[in-house]
């Protein structure tokens, strides 16, 4: 039966996350953006909510809840509404955990899943994006070559969140023409973590370039072992996650500019009482809702294990455009005040513009 | 639970609508576009015989939206010709008493094909519905109507070709503004009511659009829908006007669903043609590698989906008896605009095939445009959406 109502349990989770986002994230996000740092304490607080470990089976130390991309999307939207950098930081371990959970071998699960079920937050991450024009996740330049009992990885990656502190990295590389994941533990020879990146947005999130130079990992570290992984499936999960997060960022910008427009008086009236402003806001609201519904639909298909490349990529592209449109208009509605860093809209515009680039930087 | 699954029964009903559209609408689609004021009598009889089937009943839930989509995929003009009480029926159903529902809608179960219509628009009052000047004056046990209504969909079929009815909006007290606006059921054949002009249109030509003139047209007192009282509580208006607005909440998503059907027809045509030519749309490929054509098609598909999901949500809320003014207007705004653009873009993409009357695409472009105009123009629905998201009254946002 068609329904647009989250379950009671999902609503409880959303309320919990929203409270955290409104109370904790919104209190410090500007400071984080300015300093380029996220306090460990807020990550620990978030970690206690068990957003990642909840869907990991008890056998591996998780809470054994149902793994649901829809629930993940709801969480992703709420967290990103709070702040995108902090959201990506909090969810970063899922970049390793979910692919291992869904596609990993039993040995891989036993070894790596407990890591993200620890009471204390421990970083794990994934490296997909490569620093070149025309980057295409389906034809990676980073290569993996079997050599005896090992795989040899070579290539360059960028936008790898928390690479420097992560204990384990999931590195995507091309092997025989297809995308595969390789688990690389910290300290492996040939894994060279570069300088922290300086980006237009998500400034609070520490992201890194890294290079793989004759980096050797045991054969067992190929995600999914002999069978390998469903790379397209991972991409789709990521597209849905990012669409949900784009919705959250856009919603934040929409709400702020809506409230501002009702307060700000020009020519004797609140600017919201002019159609030029009000219609922008109406369209922002419509497109935010449309994106959310499309995200839910794609997530629903993923939960049913249906092929969803079309839906996931359509909503991702739609979300990319939507979040840019909405955050840009939010700046516009604040006029000169939108341009200065006293208000958050410029931050959301900078973060919003990034979604086209953020391939594979979040999964739900 | 968030769910997009249709029950097997709903799937069957949607499939039946799809088949009917393909087998009964499509083959005569061009003919009735080119023979504007001719009635598809055989088709009408067929639809009347099948009137018990879900696709021909006015439903207000997601599945009804999907059935509407299928039928309008076939032909949006012929869809409007489906015999039944239509939007006028929705008005009676939503603001009439049990007796009125029985009295006016009961006969739609028997006899010959008949239609209901709804007359709000006047020459000098379109979007600004509160400015209507048709009057209803009480005279003993009767109301006396005077005024002129234009652009009444299926007015001719309702009033001249059958024993249908029209729901007419009129003011009982001009000084009361919105609060004075009431709706009245006027049955076919009532003296003092004349169908005058039959419009020639850009699209949806199979449907008729007429002017109706009321001169001292008398109807029984009980034909008023809702309370006859004019309560001057506040400027925001009382039940009469709210009744009209409540009807819009229900009907706007259905109009959105009509739009979506046309949009999908155009999209299907584009995709089928590309397939024949061996051109693939590569989903999941990064943007900078896509062709302009792929980008266009994907954008059209995404907008179609966006409009459709907004529409299904508005209908779902309706079926859950949740207030859905905002969501209805969002759906109608998005669908009207998206489908206007989708069909126009499709004509561009298909080049000579798009512009030629040998194919139906150019017709769909002409048909689609109406969805950005009736049941509230794109701007009016944007205005309603804006007022809702800002929590503004009509005085705060004009
Ligand atoms: C970096 C920077 C440098 C600047 N340098 C200078 C300078 O050197 N000298 C100087 O004097 N000023 C300067 N300004 C100020 C700038 O000109 C104003 O910010 C600008 O005119 C907009 O005014 P506002 O910010 O008060 O926005 P508002 O007037 O509050 O407008 C807010 C929003 O409402 C819209 N709006 C307002 N009225 C209407 C209406 N009637 N109908 C429809 N929409 C409406 C606006 O378009 C805008 O989107 C500068 C601003 C910045 C950010
Ligand atoms: C084929 C067809 C069938 C129809 N069927 C019916 C029917 O069955 N029953 C019925 O009652 N009516 C019907 N209509 C009428 C239809 O609902 C009106 O045409 C519509 O509401 C617009 O009114 P209008 O044509 O007077 O345009 P106007 O109200 O004059 O609007 C002109 C333009 O100004 C814009 N505009 C108006 N006010 C504002 C505002 N405040 N802010 C911003 N922009 C504004 C409008 O969006 C539009 O773009 C039908 C029309 C057509 C063409």
Short mmCIF file of N, CA, C and O in Angstrom, two decimals, chain B residues 301-347:
data_model
loop_
_atom_site.label_atom_id
_atom_site.label_comp_id
_atom_site.label_asym_id
_atom_site.label_seq_id
_atom_site.Cartn_x
_atom_site.Cartn_y
_atom_site.Cartn_z
N UNK B 301 12.68 13.06 -17.18
CA UNK B 301 12.24 11.92 -16.38
C UNK B 301 12.18 12.26 -14.90
O UNK B 301 11.25 11.89 -14.20
N UNK B 302 13.21 12.96 -14.44
CA UNK B 302 13.26 13.31 -13.02
C UNK B 302 12.11 14.25 -12.67
O UNK B 302 11.47 14.11 -11.63
N UNK B 303 11.84 15.19 -13.56
CA UNK B 303 10.74 16.12 -13.28
C UNK B 303 9.38 15.43 -13.31
O UNK B 303 8.49 15.77 -12.54
N UNK B 304 9.26 14.47 -14.20
CA UNK B 304 8.04 13.68 -14.24
C UNK B 304 7.86 12.95 -12.91
O UNK B 304 6.79 12.95 -12.31
N UNK B 305 8.93 12.34 -12.44
CA UNK B 305 8.89 11.60 -11.19
C UNK B 305 8.57 12.52 -10.01
O UNK B 305 7.78 12.19 -9.14
N UNK B 306 9.22 13.68 -10.01
CA UNK B 306 9.01 14.64 -8.92
C UNK B 306 7.54 15.03 -8.86
O UNK B 306 6.91 15.01 -7.80
N UNK B 307 6.98 15.35 -10.02
CA UNK B 307 5.57 15.77 -10.07
C UNK B 307 4.67 14.62 -9.63
O UNK B 307 3.70 14.82 -8.88
N UNK B 308 5.01 13.44 -10.07
CA UNK B 308 4.17 12.29 -9.76
C UNK B 308 4.17 11.99 -8.26
O UNK B 308 3.12 11.75 -7.67
N UNK B 309 5.34 12.01 -7.66
CA UNK B 309 5.41 11.69 -6.24
C UNK B 309 4.72 12.76 -5.39
O UNK B 309 4.06 12.45 -4.41
N UNK B 310 4.86 14.01 -5.79
CA UNK B 310 4.16 15.08 -5.05
C UNK B 310 2.65 14.87 -5.15
O UNK B 310 1.91 15.10 -4.19
N UNK B 311 2.22 14.42 -6.32
CA UNK B 311 0.79 14.19 -6.54
C UNK B 311 0.30 13.01 -5.71
O UNK B 311 -0.76 13.09 -5.05
N UNK B 312 1.06 11.94 -5.73
CA UNK B 312 0.65 10.77 -4.95
C UNK B 312 0.60 11.10 -3.46
O UNK B 312 -0.28 10.64 -2.74
N UNK B 313 1.55 11.91 -3.02
CA UNK B 313 1.52 12.28 -1.60
C UNK B 313 0.26 13.08 -1.26
O UNK B 313 -0.39 12.83 -0.24
N UNK B 314 -0.08 14.04 -2.12
CA UNK B 314 -1.27 14.86 -1.85
C UNK B 314 -2.51 13.96 -1.80
O UNK B 314 -3.39 14.15 -0.95
N UNK B 315 -2.58 13.00 -2.70
CA UNK B 315 -3.74 12.10 -2.72
C UNK B 315 -3.73 11.15 -1.54
O UNK B 315 -4.78 10.85 -0.96
N UNK B 316 -2.55 10.71 -1.18
CA UNK B 316 -2.45 9.82 -0.02
C UNK B 316 -2.95 10.56 1.23
O UNK B 316 -3.72 10.02 2.02
N UNK B 317 -2.56 11.82 1.38
CA UNK B 317 -3.02 12.59 2.54
C UNK B 317 -4.53 12.75 2.52
O UNK B 317 -5.20 12.64 3.55
N UNK B 318 -5.06 12.99 1.33
CA UNK B 318 -6.51 13.08 1.16
C UNK B 318 -7.16 11.78 1.66
O UNK B 318 -8.13 11.81 2.40
N UNK B 319 -6.60 10.66 1.23
CA UNK B 319 -7.20 9.37 1.60
C UNK B 319 -7.05 9.10 3.09
O UNK B 319 -7.80 8.33 3.67
N UNK B 320 -6.08 9.74 3.72
CA UNK B 320 -5.89 9.60 5.17
C UNK B 320 -6.65 10.67 5.94
O UNK B 320 -6.45 10.83 7.14
N UNK B 321 -7.43 11.45 5.21
CA UNK B 321 -8.19 12.57 5.79
C UNK B 321 -7.29 13.59 6.49
O UNK B 321 -7.68 14.22 7.46
N UNK B 322 -6.08 13.72 6.00
CA UNK B 322 -5.19 14.76 6.53
C UNK B 322 -5.38 16.03 5.71
O UNK B 322 -5.57 15.94 4.50
N UNK B 323 -5.30 17.20 6.35
CA UNK B 323 -5.39 18.44 5.58
C UNK B 323 -4.26 18.48 4.55
O UNK B 323 -3.11 18.19 4.90
N UNK B 324 -4.58 18.81 3.30
CA UNK B 324 -3.55 18.72 2.26
C UNK B 324 -3.53 19.92 1.31
O UNK B 324 -3.07 19.79 0.19
N UNK B 325 -4.02 21.05 1.78
CA UNK B 325 -4.02 22.25 0.93
C UNK B 325 -2.64 22.54 0.37
O UNK B 325 -2.48 22.79 -0.83
N UNK B 326 -1.66 22.56 1.25
CA UNK B 326 -0.30 22.87 0.84
C UNK B 326 0.19 21.85 -0.18
O UNK B 326 0.65 22.21 -1.27
N UNK B 327 0.03 20.59 0.16
CA UNK B 327 0.58 19.53 -0.68
C UNK B 327 -0.15 19.45 -2.02
O UNK B 327 0.46 19.14 -3.04
N UNK B 328 -1.46 19.74 -2.01
CA UNK B 328 -2.22 19.75 -3.26
C UNK B 328 -1.72 20.85 -4.19
O UNK B 328 -1.55 20.64 -5.39
N UNK B 329 -1.51 22.01 -3.62
CA UNK B 329 -1.05 23.12 -4.44
C UNK B 329 0.37 22.89 -4.93
O UNK B 329 0.71 23.25 -6.06
N UNK B 330 1.18 22.29 -4.08
CA UNK B 330 2.55 21.97 -4.51
C UNK B 330 2.50 21.03 -5.72
O UNK B 330 3.21 21.23 -6.70
N UNK B 331 1.68 20.01 -5.61
CA UNK B 331 1.59 19.02 -6.68
C UNK B 331 1.11 19.65 -7.97
O UNK B 331 1.65 19.42 -9.05
N UNK B 332 0.08 20.48 -7.85
CA UNK B 332 -0.49 21.10 -9.04
C UNK B 332 0.51 22.09 -9.67
O UNK B 332 0.67 22.13 -10.89
N UNK B 333 1.18 22.86 -8.85
CA UNK B 333 2.19 23.79 -9.37
C UNK B 333 3.25 23.03 -10.14
O UNK B 333 3.59 23.35 -11.28
N UNK B 334 3.78 22.02 -9.47
CA UNK B 334 4.89 21.28 -10.06
C UNK B 334 4.44 20.54 -11.32
O UNK B 334 5.12 20.59 -12.35
N UNK B 335 3.32 19.86 -11.25
CA UNK B 335 2.89 19.04 -12.38
C UNK B 335 2.56 19.91 -13.59
O UNK B 335 2.96 19.60 -14.71
N UNK B 336 1.83 20.99 -13.35
CA UNK B 336 1.45 21.87 -14.46
C UNK B 336 2.67 22.38 -15.20
O UNK B 336 2.76 22.32 -16.43
N UNK B 337 3.63 22.84 -14.43
CA UNK B 337 4.83 23.42 -15.03
C UNK B 337 5.73 22.34 -15.62
O UNK B 337 6.22 22.47 -16.75
N UNK B 338 5.94 21.27 -14.88
CA UNK B 338 6.86 20.21 -15.33
C UNK B 338 6.38 19.63 -16.65
O UNK B 338 7.16 19.44 -17.58
N UNK B 339 5.09 19.36 -16.73
CA UNK B 339 4.59 18.68 -17.91
C UNK B 339 4.52 19.64 -19.11
O UNK B 339 4.75 19.24 -20.25
N UNK B 340 4.24 20.89 -18.84
CA UNK B 340 4.32 21.88 -19.90
C UNK B 340 5.72 21.86 -20.50
O UNK B 340 5.91 21.79 -21.72
N UNK B 341 6.71 21.85 -19.62
CA UNK B 341 8.10 21.86 -20.09
C UNK B 341 8.50 20.53 -20.73
O UNK B 341 9.20 20.53 -21.74
N UNK B 342 8.07 19.44 -20.14
CA UNK B 342 8.44 18.12 -20.69
C UNK B 342 7.93 18.00 -22.12
O UNK B 342 8.66 17.59 -23.03
N UNK B 343 6.68 18.36 -22.34
CA UNK B 343 6.12 18.18 -23.68
C UNK B 343 6.77 19.15 -24.67
O UNK B 343 7.02 18.80 -25.82
N UNK B 344 7.04 20.36 -24.21
CA UNK B 344 7.67 21.32 -25.11
C UNK B 344 9.08 20.88 -25.47
O UNK B 344 9.52 20.99 -26.61
N UNK B 345 9.78 20.35 -24.48
CA UNK B 345 11.14 19.85 -24.71
C UNK B 345 11.09 18.64 -25.65
O UNK B 345 11.95 18.49 -26.52
N UNK B 346 10.10 17.80 -25.46
CA UNK B 346 9.98 16.60 -26.29
C UNK B 346 9.83 16.99 -27.77
O UNK B 346 10.44 16.39 -28.65
N UNK B 347 9.02 18.01 -28.02
CA UNK B 347 8.86 18.46 -29.40
C UNK B 347 10.21 18.93 -29.95
O UNK B 347 10.58 18.62 -31.08
#
